Short mmCIF file of C-alpha atoms and ligand atoms in Angstrom, two decimals:
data_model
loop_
_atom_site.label_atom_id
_atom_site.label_comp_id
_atom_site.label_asym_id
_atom_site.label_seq_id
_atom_site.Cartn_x
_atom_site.Cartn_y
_atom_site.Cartn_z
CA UNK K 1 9.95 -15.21 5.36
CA UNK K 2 6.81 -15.64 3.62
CA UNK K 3 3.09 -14.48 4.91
CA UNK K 4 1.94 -17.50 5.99
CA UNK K 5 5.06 -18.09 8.67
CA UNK K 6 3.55 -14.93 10.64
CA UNK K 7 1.07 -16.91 11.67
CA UNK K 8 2.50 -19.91 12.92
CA UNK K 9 4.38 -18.09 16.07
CA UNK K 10 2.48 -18.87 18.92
CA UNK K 11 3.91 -16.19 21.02
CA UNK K 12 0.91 -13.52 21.73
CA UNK K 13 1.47 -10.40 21.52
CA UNK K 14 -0.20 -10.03 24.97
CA UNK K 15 3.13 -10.36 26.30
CA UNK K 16 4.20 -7.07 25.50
CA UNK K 17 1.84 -5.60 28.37
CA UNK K 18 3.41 -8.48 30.58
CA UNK K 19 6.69 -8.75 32.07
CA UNK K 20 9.47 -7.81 29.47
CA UNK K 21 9.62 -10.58 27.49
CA UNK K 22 12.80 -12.65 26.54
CA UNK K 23 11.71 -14.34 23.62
CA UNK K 24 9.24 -17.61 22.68
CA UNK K 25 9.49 -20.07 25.88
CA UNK K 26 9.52 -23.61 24.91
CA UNK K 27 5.88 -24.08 24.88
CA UNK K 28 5.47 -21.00 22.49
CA UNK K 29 8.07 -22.18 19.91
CA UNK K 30 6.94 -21.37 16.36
CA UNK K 31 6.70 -24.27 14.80
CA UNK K 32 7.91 -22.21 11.63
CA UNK K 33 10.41 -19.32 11.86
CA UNK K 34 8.85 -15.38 12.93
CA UNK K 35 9.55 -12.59 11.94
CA UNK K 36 14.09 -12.55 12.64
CA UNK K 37 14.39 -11.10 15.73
CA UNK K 38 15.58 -7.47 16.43
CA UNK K 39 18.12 -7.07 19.23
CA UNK K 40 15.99 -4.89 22.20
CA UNK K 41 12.62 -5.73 20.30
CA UNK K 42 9.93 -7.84 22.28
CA UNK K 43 9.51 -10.95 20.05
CA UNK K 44 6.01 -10.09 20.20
CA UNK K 45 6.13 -6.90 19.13
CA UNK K 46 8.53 -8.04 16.12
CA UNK K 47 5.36 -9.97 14.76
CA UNK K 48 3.43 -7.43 14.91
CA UNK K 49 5.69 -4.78 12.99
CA UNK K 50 6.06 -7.55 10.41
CA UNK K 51 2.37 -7.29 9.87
CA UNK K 52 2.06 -3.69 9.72
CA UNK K 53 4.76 -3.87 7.32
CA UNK K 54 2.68 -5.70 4.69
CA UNK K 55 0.33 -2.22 4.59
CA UNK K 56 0.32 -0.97 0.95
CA UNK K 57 2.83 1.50 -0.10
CA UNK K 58 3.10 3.65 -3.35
CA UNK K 59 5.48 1.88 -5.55
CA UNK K 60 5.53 -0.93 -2.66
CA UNK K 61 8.59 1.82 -1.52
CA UNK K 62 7.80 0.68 2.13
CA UNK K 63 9.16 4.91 3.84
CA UNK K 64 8.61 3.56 7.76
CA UNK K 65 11.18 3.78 9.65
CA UNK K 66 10.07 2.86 13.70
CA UNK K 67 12.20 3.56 16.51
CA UNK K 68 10.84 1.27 19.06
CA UNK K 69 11.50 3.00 23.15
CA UNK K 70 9.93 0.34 25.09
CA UNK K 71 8.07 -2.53 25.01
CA UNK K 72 4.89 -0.51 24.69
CA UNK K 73 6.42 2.76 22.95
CA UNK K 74 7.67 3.71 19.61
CA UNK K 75 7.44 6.00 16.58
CA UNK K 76 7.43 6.39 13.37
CA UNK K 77 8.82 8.21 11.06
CA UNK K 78 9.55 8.46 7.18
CA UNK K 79 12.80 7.22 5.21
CA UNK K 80 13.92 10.26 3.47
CA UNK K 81 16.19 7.83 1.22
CA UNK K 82 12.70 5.83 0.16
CA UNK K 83 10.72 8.90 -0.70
CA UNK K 84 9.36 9.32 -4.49
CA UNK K 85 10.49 13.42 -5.19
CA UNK K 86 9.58 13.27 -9.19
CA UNK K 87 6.17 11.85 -8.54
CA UNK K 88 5.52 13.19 -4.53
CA UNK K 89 7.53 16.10 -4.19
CA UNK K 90 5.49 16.98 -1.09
CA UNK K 91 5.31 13.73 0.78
CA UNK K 92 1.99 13.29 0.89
CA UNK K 93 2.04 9.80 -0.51
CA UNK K 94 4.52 9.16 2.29
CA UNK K 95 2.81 10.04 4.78
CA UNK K 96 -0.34 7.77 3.39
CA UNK K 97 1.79 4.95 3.09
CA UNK K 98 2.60 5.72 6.60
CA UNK K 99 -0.99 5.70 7.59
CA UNK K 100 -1.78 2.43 5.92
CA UNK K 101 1.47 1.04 8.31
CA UNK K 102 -0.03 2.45 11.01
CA UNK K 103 -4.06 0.97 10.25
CA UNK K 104 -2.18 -2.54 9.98
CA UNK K 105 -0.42 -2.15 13.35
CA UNK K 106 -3.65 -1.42 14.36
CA UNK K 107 -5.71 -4.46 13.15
CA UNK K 108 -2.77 -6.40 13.69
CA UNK K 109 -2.76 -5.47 17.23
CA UNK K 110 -6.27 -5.72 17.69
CA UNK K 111 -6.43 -9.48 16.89
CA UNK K 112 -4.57 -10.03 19.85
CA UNK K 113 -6.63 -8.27 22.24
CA UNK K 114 -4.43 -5.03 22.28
CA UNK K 115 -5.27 -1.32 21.21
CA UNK K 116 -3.05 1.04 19.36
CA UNK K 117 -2.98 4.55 20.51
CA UNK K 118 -1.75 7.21 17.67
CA UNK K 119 -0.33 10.87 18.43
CA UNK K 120 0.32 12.92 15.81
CA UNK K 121 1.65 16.50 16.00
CA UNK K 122 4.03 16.28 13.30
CA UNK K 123 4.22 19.24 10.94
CA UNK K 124 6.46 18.01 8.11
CA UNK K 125 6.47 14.82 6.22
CA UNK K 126 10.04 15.04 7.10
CA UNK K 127 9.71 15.27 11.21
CA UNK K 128 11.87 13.19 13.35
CA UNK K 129 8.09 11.50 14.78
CA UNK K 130 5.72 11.70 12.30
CA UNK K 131 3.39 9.91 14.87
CA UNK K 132 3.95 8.37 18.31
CA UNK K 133 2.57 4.83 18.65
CA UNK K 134 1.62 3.19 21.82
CA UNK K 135 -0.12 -0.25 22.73
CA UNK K 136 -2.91 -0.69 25.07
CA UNK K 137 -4.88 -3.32 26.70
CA UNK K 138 -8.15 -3.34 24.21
CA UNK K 139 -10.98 -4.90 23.79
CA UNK K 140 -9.78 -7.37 21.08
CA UNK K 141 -11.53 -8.37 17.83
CA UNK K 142 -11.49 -12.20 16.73
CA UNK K 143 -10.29 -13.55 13.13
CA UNK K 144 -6.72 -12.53 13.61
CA UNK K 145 -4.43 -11.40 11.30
CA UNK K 146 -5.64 -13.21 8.25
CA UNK K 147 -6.94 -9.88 6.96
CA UNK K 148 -3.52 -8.13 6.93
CA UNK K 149 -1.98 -11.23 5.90
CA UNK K 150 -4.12 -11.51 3.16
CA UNK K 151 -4.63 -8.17 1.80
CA UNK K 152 -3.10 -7.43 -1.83
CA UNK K 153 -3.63 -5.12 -4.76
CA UNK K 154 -5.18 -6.52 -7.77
CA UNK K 155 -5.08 -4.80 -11.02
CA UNK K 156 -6.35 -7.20 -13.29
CA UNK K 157 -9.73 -9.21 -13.57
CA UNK K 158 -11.93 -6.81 -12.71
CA UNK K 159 -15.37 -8.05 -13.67
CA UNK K 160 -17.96 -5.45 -14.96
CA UNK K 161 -20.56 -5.83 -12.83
CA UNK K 162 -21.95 -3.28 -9.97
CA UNK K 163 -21.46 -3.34 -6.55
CA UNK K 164 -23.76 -4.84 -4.46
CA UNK K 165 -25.66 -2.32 -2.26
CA UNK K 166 -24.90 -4.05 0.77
CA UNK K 167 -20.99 -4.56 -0.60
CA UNK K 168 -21.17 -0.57 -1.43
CA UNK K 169 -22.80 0.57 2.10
CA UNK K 170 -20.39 -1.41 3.83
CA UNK K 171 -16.92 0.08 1.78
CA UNK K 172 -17.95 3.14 1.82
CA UNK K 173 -18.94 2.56 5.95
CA UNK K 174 -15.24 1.42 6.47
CA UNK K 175 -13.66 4.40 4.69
CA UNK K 176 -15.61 6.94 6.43
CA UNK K 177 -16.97 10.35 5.64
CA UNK K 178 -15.40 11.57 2.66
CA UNK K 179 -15.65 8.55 0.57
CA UNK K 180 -17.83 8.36 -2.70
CA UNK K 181 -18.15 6.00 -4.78
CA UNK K 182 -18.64 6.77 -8.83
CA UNK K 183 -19.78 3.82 -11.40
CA UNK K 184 -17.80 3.26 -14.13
CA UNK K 185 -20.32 4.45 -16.83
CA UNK K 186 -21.67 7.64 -14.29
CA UNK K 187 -19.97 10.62 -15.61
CA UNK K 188 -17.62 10.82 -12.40
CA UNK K 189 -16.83 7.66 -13.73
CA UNK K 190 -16.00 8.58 -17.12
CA UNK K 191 -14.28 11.59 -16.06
CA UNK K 192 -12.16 9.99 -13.14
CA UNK K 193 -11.08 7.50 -15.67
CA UNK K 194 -10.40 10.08 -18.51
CA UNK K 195 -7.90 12.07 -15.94
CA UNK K 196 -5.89 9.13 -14.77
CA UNK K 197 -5.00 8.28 -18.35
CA UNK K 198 -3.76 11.53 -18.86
CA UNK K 199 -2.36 11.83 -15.95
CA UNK K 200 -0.41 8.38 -16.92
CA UNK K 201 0.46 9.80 -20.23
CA UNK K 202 1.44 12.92 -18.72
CA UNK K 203 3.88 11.61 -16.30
CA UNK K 204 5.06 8.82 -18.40
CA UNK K 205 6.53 10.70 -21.03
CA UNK K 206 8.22 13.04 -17.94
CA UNK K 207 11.92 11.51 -17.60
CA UNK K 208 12.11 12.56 -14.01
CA UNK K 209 8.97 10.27 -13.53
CA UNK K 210 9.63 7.09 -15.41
CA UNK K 211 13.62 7.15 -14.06
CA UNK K 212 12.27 7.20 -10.59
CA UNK K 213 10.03 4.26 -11.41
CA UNK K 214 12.53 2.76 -13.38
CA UNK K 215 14.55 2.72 -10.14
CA UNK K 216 11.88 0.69 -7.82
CA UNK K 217 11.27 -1.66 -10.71
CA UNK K 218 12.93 -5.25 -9.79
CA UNK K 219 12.69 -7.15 -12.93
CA UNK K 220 14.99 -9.71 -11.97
CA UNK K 221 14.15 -12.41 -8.96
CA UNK K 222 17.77 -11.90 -7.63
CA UNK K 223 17.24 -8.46 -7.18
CA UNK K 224 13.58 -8.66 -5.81
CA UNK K 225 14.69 -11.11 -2.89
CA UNK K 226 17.69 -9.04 -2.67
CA UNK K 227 16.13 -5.37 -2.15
CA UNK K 228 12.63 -6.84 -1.02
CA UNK K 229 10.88 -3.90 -2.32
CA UNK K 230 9.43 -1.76 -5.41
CA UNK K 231 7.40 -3.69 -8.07
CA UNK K 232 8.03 -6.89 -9.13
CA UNK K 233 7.07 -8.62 -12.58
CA UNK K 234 4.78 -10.66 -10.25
CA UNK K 235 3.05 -7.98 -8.53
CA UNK K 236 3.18 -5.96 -11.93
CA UNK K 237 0.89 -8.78 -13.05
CA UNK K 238 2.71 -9.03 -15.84
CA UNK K 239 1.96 -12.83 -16.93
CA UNK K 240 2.44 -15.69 -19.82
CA UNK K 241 5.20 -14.61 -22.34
CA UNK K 242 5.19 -10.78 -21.27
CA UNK K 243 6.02 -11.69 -17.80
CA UNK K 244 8.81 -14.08 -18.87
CA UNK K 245 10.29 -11.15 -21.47
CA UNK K 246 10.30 -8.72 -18.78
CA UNK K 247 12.34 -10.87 -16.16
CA UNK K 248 14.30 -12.18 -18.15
CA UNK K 249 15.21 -9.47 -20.79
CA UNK K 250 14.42 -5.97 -19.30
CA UNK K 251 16.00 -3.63 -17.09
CA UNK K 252 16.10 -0.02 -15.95
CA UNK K 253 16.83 0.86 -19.77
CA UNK K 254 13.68 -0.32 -21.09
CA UNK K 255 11.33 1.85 -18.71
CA UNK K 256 13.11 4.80 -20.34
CA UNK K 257 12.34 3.14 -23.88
CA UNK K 258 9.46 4.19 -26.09
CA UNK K 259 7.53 0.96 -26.58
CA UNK K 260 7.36 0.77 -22.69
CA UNK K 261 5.84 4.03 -22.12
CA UNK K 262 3.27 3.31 -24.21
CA UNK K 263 2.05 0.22 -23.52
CA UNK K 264 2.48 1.39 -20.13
CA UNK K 265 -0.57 3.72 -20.82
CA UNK K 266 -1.95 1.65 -23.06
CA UNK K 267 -2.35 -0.85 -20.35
CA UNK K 268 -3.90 1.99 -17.90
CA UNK K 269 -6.47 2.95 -20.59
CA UNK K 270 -7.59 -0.38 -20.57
CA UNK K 271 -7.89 -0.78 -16.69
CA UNK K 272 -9.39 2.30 -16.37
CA UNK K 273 -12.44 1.72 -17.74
CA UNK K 274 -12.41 -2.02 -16.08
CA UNK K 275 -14.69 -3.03 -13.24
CA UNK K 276 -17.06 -1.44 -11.05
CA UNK K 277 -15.89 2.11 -11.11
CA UNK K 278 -14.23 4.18 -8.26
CA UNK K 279 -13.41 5.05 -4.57
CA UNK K 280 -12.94 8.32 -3.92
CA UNK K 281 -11.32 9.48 -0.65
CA UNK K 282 -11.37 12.97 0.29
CA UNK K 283 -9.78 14.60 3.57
CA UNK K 284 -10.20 17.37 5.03
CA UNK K 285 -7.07 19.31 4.48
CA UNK K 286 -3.74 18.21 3.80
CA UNK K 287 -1.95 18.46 7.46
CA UNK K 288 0.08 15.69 8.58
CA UNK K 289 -2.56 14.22 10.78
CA UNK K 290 -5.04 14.35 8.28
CA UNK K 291 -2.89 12.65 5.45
CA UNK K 292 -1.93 10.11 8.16
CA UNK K 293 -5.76 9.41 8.88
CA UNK K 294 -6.88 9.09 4.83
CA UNK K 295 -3.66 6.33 4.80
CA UNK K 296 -5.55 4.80 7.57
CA UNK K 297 -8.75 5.04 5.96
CA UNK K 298 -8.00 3.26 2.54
CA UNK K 299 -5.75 0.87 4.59
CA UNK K 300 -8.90 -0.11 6.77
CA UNK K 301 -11.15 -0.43 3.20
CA UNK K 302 -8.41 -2.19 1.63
CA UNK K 303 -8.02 -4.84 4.70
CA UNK K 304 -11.96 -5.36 3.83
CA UNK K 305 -12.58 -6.28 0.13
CA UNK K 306 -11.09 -9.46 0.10
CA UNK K 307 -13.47 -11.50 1.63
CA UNK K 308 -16.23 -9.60 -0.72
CA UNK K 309 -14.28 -10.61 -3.37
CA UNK K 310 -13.61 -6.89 -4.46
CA UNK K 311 -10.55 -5.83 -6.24
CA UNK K 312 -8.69 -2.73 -5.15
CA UNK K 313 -6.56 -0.74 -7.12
CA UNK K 314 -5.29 2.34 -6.86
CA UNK K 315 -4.46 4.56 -9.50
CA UNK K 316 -3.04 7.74 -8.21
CA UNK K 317 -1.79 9.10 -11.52
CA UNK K 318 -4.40 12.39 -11.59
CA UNK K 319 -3.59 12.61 -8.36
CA UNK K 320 0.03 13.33 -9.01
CA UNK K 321 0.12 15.73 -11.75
CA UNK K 322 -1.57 18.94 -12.85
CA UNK K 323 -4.06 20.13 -13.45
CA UNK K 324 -5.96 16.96 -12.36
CA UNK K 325 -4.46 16.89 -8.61
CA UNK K 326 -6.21 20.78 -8.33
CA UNK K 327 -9.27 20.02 -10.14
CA UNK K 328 -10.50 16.94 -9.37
CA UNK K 329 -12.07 17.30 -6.07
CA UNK K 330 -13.79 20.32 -7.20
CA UNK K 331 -14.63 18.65 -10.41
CA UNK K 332 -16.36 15.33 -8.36
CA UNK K 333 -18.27 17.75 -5.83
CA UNK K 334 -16.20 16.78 -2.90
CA UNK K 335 -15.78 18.86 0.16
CA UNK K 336 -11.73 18.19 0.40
CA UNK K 337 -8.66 17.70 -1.35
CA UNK K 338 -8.70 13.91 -3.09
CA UNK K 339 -5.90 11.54 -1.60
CA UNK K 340 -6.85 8.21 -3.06
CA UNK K 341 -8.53 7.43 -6.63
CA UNK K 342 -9.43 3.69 -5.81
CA UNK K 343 -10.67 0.98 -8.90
CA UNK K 344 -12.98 -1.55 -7.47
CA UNK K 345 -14.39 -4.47 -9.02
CA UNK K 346 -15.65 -7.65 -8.51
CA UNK K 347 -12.89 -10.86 -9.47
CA UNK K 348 -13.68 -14.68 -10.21
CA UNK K 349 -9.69 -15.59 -8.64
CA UNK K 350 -8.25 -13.62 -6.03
CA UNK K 351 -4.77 -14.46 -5.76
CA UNK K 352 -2.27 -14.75 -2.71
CA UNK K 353 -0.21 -11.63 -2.15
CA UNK K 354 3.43 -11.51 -3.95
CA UNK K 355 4.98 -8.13 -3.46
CA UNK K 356 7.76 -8.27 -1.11
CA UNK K 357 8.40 -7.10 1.96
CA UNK K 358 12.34 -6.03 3.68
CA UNK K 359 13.16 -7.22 6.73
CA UNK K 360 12.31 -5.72 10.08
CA UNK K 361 16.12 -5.05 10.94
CA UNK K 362 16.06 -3.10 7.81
CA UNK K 363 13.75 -0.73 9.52
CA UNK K 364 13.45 -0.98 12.90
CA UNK K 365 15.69 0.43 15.74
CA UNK K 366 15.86 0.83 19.28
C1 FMN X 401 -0.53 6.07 -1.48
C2 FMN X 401 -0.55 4.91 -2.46
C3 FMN X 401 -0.62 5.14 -3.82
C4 FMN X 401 -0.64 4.07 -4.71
N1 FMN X 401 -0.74 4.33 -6.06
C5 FMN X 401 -0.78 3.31 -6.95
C6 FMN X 401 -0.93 3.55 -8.34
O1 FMN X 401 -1.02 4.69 -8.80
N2 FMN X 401 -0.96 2.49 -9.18
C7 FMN X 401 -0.85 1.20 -8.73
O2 FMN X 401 -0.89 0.27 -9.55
N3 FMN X 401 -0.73 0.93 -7.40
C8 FMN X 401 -0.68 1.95 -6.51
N4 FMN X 401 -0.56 1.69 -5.16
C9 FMN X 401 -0.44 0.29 -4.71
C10 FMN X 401 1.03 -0.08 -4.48
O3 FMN X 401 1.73 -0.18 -5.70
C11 FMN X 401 1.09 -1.41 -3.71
O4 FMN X 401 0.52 -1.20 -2.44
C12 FMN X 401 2.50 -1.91 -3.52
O5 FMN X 401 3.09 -2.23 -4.76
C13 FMN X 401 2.54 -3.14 -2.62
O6 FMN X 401 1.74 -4.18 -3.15
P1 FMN X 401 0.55 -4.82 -2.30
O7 FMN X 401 -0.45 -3.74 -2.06
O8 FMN X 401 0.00 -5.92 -3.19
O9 FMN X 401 1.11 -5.35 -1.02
C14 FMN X 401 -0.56 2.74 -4.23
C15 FMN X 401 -0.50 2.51 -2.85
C16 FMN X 401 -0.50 3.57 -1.96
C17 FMN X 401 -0.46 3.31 -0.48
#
């Protein structure tokens, strides 16, 4: 299923606060297919899981797992089999991704005139609930869910120019306290984009690292529709002759391979310094909740810069190795540990999203 059939299903989600629902009635047939349906899942409901499951996810991994308890209720939690141990041995990218699920739900929600309330007590990345989700009547916002729909990362194309105050003021608004933005030529700037590179370098010549992202790279189409997740030549941006080489002629092998690795880094050296310069996000402390609430954060400035035609990419590389991961917020001045290094930049095309998505049944239960 593809984006653009989310839309189409006329069923509102509006329902799920109504009697229990037993599926589209004749009136409300889609006139293309929804999300499939999930056996004990409100159809309703099902469409709005499939959005939140288009939130961003580190190596597009996609670690929800949602039990859903009642047409109102459910959880979620994180896939130990999906988490990233060479790069985030802790979790804490996890539980971001996690957040970002949880922001879309949100939004998602919100478009049709419901609220989503979060409870999070969890502990552990690894806790049976990392957060307890329930929907609302709320006060509704209009637009629906183009935004989630439409949301991508985009690593290339990044003009030069600066951000627009008004453009800046109103990112840094929607990411909240704790944000900070740092031009490319500022110092921050120049030192955020000096410790990603080694950071990349760093963990690219670290087996452990490049065989784990070796194993979420889908170079063939067959396998991308197949697994419907991890990075795709497409959403690699990896174009014209490159792009063809690497889906037709590389696998799993070639990550490991020298020539790889560094162009890999070679490729980050020249993004880095690319665009406007960089979104910081800061927390305050690493718990659970407050991991959970950055996700949300970036997920809620992500969901934003397209229609600003601003670029986001996120290059978490410093963020995953030492020293960089200890230093950096000290380094930038900022009151808490770092959770997202963010490129932004202006782009002349903004393309439709292409990184795949799994199925619901693949991750929800009852
Ligand atoms: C916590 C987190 C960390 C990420 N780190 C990186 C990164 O270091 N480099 C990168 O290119 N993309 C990064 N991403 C973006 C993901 O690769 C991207 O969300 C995923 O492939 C799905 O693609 P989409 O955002 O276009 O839907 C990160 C995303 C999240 C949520």
């Amino acid at each position: 299923m593809t984006r653009r059939e989310f839309v189409t299903c006329t069923v509102t989600a509006t329902a799920i606060l109504a009697a229990p629902a037993t599926g589209c009635t004749v009136a409300d047939q889609p006139t293309r297919p929804g999300p499939e349906p999930v056996p004990g899942v409100d159809p309703a409901l099902a469409r709005l899981l499939a959005l939140a499951a288009l939130a961003p996810s580190s190596h597009n991994v996609q670690p929800w797992r949602v039990r859903v308890t009642g047409a109102r209720h459910l959880s979620v939690a994180i896939d130990p089999a999906r988490r990233l141990p060479a790069v985030d041995p802790d979790g804490r990218e996890m539980i971001l991704s996690v957040g970002c699920f949880v922001e879309n739900l949100s939004q998602a929600a919100a478009a049709e005139g419901l609220a989503l309330e979060v409870t999070c007590d969890a502990t552990l990345p690894d806790a049976p609930e990392l957060a307890r989700l329930r929907l609302v009547p709320g006060p509704g916002v209009a637009g629906g869910p183009e935004r989630v729909l439409r949301r991508r990362t985009l690593r290339t194309g990044h003009r030069p120019d600066p951000l627009a105050a008004g453009d800046l003021a109103a990112l840094l608004a929607v990411a909240g306290p704790g944000t900070a933005f740092f031009p490319r030529a500022s110092p921050e700037g120049r030192r955020l984009a000096e410790a990603t590179v080694e950071g990349m370098r760093q963990q690219t010549w670290r087996d452990a690292a490049q065989r784990e992202l070796s194993s979420w790279i889908r170079f063939r189409d067959e396998e991308a529709r197949r697994r419907a997740d991890g990075l795709t030549v497409a959403s690699m941006e990896a174009k014209g002759l490159a792009g063809f080489v690497m889906g037709r002629f590389f696998d799993a092998g070639s990550v490991m391979g020298k020539s790889f690795r560094e162009k890999g880094i070679e490729q980050c050296a020249r993004q880095s310094v690319e665009g406007a310069g960089f979104l910081v996000l800061s927390s305050e402390g690493a718990t659970v909740p407050a991991l959970l609430e950055s996700g949300r954060r970036f997920a809620r400035m992500a969901l934003s810069v397209r229609e600003r035609a601003i670029a986001a990419h996120p290059m978490s590389q410093a963020l995953e190795e030492a020293p960089w991961r200890d230093t950096l917020a000290g380094e930038l001045g900022l009151p808490g540990p770092v959770q997202f290094v963010v490129r932004v930049g202006y782009v002349d095309h903004y393309p439709e999203p292409v990184s795949p998505r799994r199925p619901l049944t693949a991750f929800v239960t009852t």
